[in-house]
PDB file of C-alpha atoms in Angstrom:
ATOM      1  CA  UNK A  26      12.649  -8.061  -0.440  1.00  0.00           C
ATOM      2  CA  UNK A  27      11.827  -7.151  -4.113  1.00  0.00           C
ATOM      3  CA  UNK A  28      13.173  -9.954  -6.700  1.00  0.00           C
ATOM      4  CA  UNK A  29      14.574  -8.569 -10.161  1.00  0.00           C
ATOM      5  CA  UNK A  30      13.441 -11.703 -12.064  1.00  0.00           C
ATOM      6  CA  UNK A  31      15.799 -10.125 -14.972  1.00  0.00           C
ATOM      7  CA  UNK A  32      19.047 -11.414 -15.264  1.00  0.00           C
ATOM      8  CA  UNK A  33      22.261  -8.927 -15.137  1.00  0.00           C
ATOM      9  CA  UNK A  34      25.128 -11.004 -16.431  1.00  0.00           C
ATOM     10  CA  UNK A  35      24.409 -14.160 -15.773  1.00  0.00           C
ATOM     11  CA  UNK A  36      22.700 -13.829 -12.909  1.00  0.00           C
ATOM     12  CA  UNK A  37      19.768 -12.351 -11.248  1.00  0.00           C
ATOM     13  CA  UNK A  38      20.446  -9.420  -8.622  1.00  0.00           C
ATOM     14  CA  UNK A  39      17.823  -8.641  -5.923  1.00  0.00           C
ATOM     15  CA  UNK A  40      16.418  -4.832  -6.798  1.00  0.00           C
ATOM     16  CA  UNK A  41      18.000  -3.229  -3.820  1.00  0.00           C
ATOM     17  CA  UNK A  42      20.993  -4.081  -5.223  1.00  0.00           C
ATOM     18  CA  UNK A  43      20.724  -2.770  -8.839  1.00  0.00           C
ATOM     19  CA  UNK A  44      19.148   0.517  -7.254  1.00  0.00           C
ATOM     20  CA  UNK A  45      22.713   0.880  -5.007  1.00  0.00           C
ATOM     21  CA  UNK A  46      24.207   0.066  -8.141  1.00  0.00           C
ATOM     22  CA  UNK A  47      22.823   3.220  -9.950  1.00  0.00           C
ATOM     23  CA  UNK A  48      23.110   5.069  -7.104  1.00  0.00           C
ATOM     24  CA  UNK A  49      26.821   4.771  -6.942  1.00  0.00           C
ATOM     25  CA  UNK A  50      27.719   7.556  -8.981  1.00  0.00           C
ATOM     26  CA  UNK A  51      24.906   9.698  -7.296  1.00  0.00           C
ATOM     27  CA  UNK A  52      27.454  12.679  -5.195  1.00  0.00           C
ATOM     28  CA  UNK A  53      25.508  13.548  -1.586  1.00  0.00           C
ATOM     29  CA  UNK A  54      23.386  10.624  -1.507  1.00  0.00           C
ATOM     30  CA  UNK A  55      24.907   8.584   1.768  1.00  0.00           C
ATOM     31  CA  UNK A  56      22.497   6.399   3.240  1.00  0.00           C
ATOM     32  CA  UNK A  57      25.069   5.897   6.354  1.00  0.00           C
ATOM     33  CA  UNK A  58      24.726   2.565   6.783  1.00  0.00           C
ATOM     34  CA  UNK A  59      24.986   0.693   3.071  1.00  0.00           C
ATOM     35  CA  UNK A  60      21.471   0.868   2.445  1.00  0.00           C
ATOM     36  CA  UNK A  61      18.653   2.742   0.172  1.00  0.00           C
ATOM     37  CA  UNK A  62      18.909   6.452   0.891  1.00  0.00           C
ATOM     38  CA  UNK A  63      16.028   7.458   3.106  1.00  0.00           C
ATOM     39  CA  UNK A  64      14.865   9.428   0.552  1.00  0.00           C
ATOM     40  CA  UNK A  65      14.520   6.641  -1.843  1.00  0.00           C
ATOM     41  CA  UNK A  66      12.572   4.239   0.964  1.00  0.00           C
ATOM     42  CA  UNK A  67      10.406   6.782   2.800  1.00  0.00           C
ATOM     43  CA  UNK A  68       7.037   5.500   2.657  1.00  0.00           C
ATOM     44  CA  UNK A  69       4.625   7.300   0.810  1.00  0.00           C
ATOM     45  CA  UNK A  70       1.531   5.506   2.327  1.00  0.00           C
ATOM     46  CA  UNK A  71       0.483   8.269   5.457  1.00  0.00           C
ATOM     47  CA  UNK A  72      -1.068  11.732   5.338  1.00  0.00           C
ATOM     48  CA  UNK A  73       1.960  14.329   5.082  1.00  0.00           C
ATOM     49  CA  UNK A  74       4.212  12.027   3.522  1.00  0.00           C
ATOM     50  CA  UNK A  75       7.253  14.132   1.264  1.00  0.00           C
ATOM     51  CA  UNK A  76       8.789  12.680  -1.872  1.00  0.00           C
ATOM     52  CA  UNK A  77      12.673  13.448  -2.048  1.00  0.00           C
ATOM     53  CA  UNK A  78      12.347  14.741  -5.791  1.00  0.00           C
ATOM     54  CA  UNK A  79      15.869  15.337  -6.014  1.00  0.00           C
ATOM     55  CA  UNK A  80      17.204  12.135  -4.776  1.00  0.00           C
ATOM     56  CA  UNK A  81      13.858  10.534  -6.944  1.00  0.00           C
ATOM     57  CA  UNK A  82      15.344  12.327 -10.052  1.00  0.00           C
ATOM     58  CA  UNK A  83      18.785  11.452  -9.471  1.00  0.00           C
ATOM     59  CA  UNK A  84      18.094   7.385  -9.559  1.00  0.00           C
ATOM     60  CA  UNK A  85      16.041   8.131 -12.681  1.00  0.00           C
ATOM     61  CA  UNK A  86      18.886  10.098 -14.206  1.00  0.00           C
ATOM     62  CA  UNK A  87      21.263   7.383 -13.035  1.00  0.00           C
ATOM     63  CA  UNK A  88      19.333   5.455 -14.931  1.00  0.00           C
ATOM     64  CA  UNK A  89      19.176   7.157 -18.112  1.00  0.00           C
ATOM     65  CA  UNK A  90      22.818   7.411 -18.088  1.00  0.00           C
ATOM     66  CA  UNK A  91      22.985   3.701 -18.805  1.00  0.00           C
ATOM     67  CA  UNK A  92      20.716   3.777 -21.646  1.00  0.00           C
ATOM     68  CA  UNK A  93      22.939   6.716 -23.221  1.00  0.00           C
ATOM     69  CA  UNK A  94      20.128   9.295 -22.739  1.00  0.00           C
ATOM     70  CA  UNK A  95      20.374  12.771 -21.219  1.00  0.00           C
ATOM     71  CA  UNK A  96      19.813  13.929 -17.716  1.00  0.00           C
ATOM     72  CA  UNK A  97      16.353  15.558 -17.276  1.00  0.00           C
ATOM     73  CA  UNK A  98      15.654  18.074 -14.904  1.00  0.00           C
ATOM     74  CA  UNK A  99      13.398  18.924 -12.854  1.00  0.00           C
ATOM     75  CA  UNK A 100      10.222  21.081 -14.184  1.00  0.00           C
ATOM     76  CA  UNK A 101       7.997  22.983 -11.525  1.00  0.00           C
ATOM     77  CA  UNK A 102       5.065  23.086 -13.895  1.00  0.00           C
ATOM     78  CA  UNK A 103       5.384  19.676 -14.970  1.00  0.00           C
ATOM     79  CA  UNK A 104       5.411  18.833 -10.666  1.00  0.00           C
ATOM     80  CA  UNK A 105       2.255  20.758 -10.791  1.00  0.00           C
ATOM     81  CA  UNK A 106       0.483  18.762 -13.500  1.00  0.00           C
ATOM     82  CA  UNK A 107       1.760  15.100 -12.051  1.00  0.00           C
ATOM     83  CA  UNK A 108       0.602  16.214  -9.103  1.00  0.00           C
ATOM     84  CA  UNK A 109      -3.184  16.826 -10.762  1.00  0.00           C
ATOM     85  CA  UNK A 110      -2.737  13.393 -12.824  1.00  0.00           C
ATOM     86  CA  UNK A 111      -1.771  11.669  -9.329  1.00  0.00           C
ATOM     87  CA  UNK A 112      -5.145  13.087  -7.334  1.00  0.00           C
ATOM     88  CA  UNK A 113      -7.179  11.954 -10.314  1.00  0.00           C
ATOM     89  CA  UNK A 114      -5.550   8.655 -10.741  1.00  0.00           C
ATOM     90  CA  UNK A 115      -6.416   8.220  -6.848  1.00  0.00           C
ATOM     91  CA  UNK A 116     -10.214   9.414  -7.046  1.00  0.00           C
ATOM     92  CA  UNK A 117     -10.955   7.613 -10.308  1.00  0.00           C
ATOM     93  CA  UNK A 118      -8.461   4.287 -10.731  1.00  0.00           C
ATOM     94  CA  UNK A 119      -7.558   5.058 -13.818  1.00  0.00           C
ATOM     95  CA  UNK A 120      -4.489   6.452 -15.210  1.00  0.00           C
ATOM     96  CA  UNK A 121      -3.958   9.360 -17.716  1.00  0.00           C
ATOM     97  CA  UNK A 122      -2.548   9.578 -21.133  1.00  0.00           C
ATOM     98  CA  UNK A 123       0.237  11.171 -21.880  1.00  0.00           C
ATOM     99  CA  UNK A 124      -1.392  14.473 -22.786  1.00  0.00           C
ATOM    100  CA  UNK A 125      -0.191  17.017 -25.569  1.00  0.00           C
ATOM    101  CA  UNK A 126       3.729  18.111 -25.029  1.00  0.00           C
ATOM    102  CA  UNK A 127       4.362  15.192 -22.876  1.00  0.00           C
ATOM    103  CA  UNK A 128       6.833  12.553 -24.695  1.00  0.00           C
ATOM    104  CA  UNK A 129       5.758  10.391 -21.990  1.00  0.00           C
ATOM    105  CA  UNK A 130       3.996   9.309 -18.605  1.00  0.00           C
ATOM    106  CA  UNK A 131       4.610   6.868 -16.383  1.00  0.00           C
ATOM    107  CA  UNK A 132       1.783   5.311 -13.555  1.00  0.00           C
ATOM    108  CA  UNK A 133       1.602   3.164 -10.823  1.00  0.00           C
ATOM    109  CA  UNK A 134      -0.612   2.564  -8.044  1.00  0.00           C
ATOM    110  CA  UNK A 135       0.333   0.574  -4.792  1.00  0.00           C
ATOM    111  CA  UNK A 136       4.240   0.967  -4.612  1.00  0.00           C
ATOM    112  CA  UNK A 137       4.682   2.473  -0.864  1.00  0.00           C
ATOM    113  CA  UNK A 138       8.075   3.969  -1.682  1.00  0.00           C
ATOM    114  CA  UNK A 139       9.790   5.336  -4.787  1.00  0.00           C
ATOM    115  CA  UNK A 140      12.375   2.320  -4.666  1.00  0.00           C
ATOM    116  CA  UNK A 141      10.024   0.415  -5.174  1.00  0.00           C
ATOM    117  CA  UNK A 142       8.055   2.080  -8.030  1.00  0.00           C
ATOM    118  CA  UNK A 143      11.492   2.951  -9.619  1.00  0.00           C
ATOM    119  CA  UNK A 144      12.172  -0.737  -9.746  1.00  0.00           C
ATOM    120  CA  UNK A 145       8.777  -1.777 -11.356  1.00  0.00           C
ATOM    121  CA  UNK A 146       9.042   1.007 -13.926  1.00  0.00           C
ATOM    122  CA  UNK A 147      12.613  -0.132 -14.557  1.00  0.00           C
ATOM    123  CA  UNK A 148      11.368  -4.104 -14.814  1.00  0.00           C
ATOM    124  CA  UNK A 149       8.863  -3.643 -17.151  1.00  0.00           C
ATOM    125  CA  UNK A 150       9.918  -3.104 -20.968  1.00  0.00           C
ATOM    126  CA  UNK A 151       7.790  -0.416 -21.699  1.00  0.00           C
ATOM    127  CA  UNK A 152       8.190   1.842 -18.826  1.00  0.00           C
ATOM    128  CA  UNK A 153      11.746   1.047 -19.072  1.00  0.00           C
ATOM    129  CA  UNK A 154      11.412   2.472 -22.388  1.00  0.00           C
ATOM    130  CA  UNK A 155      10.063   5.346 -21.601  1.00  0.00           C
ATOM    131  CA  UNK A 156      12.659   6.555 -18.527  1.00  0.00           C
ATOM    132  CA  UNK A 157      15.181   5.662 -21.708  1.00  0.00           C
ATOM    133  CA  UNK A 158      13.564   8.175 -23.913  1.00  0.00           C
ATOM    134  CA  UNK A 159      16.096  10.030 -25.223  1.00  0.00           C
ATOM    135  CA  UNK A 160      14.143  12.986 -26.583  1.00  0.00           C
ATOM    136  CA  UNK A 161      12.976  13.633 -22.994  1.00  0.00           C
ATOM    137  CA  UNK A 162      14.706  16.947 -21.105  1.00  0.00           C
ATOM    138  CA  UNK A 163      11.944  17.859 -18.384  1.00  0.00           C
ATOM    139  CA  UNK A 164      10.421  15.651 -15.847  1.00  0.00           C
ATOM    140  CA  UNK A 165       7.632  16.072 -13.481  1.00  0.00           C
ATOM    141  CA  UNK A 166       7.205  13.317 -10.745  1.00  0.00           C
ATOM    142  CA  UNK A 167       4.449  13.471  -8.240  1.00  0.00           C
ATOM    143  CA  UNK A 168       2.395  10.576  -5.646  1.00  0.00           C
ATOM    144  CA  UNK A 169      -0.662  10.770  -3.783  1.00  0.00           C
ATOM    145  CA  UNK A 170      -1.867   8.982  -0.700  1.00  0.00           C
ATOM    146  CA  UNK A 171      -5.530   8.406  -0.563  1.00  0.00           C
ATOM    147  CA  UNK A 172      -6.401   5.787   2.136  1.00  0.00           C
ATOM    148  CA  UNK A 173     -10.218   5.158   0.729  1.00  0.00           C
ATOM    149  CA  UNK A 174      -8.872   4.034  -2.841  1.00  0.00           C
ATOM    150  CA  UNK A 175      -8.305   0.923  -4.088  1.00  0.00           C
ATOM    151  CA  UNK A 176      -4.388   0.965  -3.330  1.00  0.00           C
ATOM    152  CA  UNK A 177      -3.387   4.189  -1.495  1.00  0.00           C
ATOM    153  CA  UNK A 178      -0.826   5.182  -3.007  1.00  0.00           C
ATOM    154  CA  UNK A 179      -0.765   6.443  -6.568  1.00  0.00           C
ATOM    155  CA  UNK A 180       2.425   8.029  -8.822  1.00  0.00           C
ATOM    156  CA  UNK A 181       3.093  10.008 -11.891  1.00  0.00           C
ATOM    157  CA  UNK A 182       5.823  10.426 -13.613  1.00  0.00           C
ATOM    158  CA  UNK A 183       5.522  13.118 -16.486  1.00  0.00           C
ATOM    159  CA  UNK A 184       8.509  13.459 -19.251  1.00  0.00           C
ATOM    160  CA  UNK A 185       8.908  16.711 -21.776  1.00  0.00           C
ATOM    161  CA  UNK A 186      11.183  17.445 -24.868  1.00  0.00           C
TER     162      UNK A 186
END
């Protein structure tokens, strides 16, 4: 079980239960049994595996909401291009900048399910920062699964004004 070694209040929550936290407000997103909505826990790490975008996207704007910045939606091209950033991150280890129009970009490599990853994003400061970016209105999110790399599983997470 992930750890949030950041307190909330006074004391320190397990992960899961910030994430069901955020998700509260989420409309449609039953896990029907009290747990992480499939979507949210599918794992990533097998050939064929589909991220749940919308669900993905929803935590993320749940997320913003707290830090008082707007919802972002979803941006086909933006898909498209964290896609490309995620098969390059896989082949070559090493993450991308955020490139020209992009107010930001998120990576990680090794997280088997987006709960996970959302958690480490949200844990560290500066990723934190940058899912908090107010100026951001588009998102692209995207993972790979490459069993020959170093850790498997690779994600982007693109953000446009």
């Amino acid at each position: 079980m992930l750890r949030s070694t950041r307190p909330f209040g006074r004391i320190a929550l397990p992960a899961e239960t910030i994430l069901l936290a955020l998700l509260a407000g989420c409309m449609g997103m039953d896990s029907g049994g009290g747990g992480l909505p499939s979507g949210l826990t599918a794992q990533m790490d097998a050939p064929g595996a589909s991220l749940d975008r919308p669900t993905a996207l929803a935590v993320i704007n749940q997320y913003r909401a707290t830090t008082g910045a707007p919802p972002l939606t979803d941006d086909p091209g933006l898909d498209a291009q964290a896609q490309s950033l995620a098969a390059a991150y896989a082949k070559t280890g090493k993450a991308a900048a955020p490139g020209t129009g992009l107010v930001g970009l998120r990576a990680s490599a090794g997280y088997a399910n987006f709960a996970e990853t959302f958690s480490g994003w949200r844990n560290s400061p500066a990723d934190a920062a940058v899912l908090g970016n107010a100026s951001a209105r588009r998102a692209g999110l995207a993972v790979t699964y490459d069993p020959n790399s170093t850790y498997g599983v690779y994600w982007i997470l693109v953000l446009a004004g």
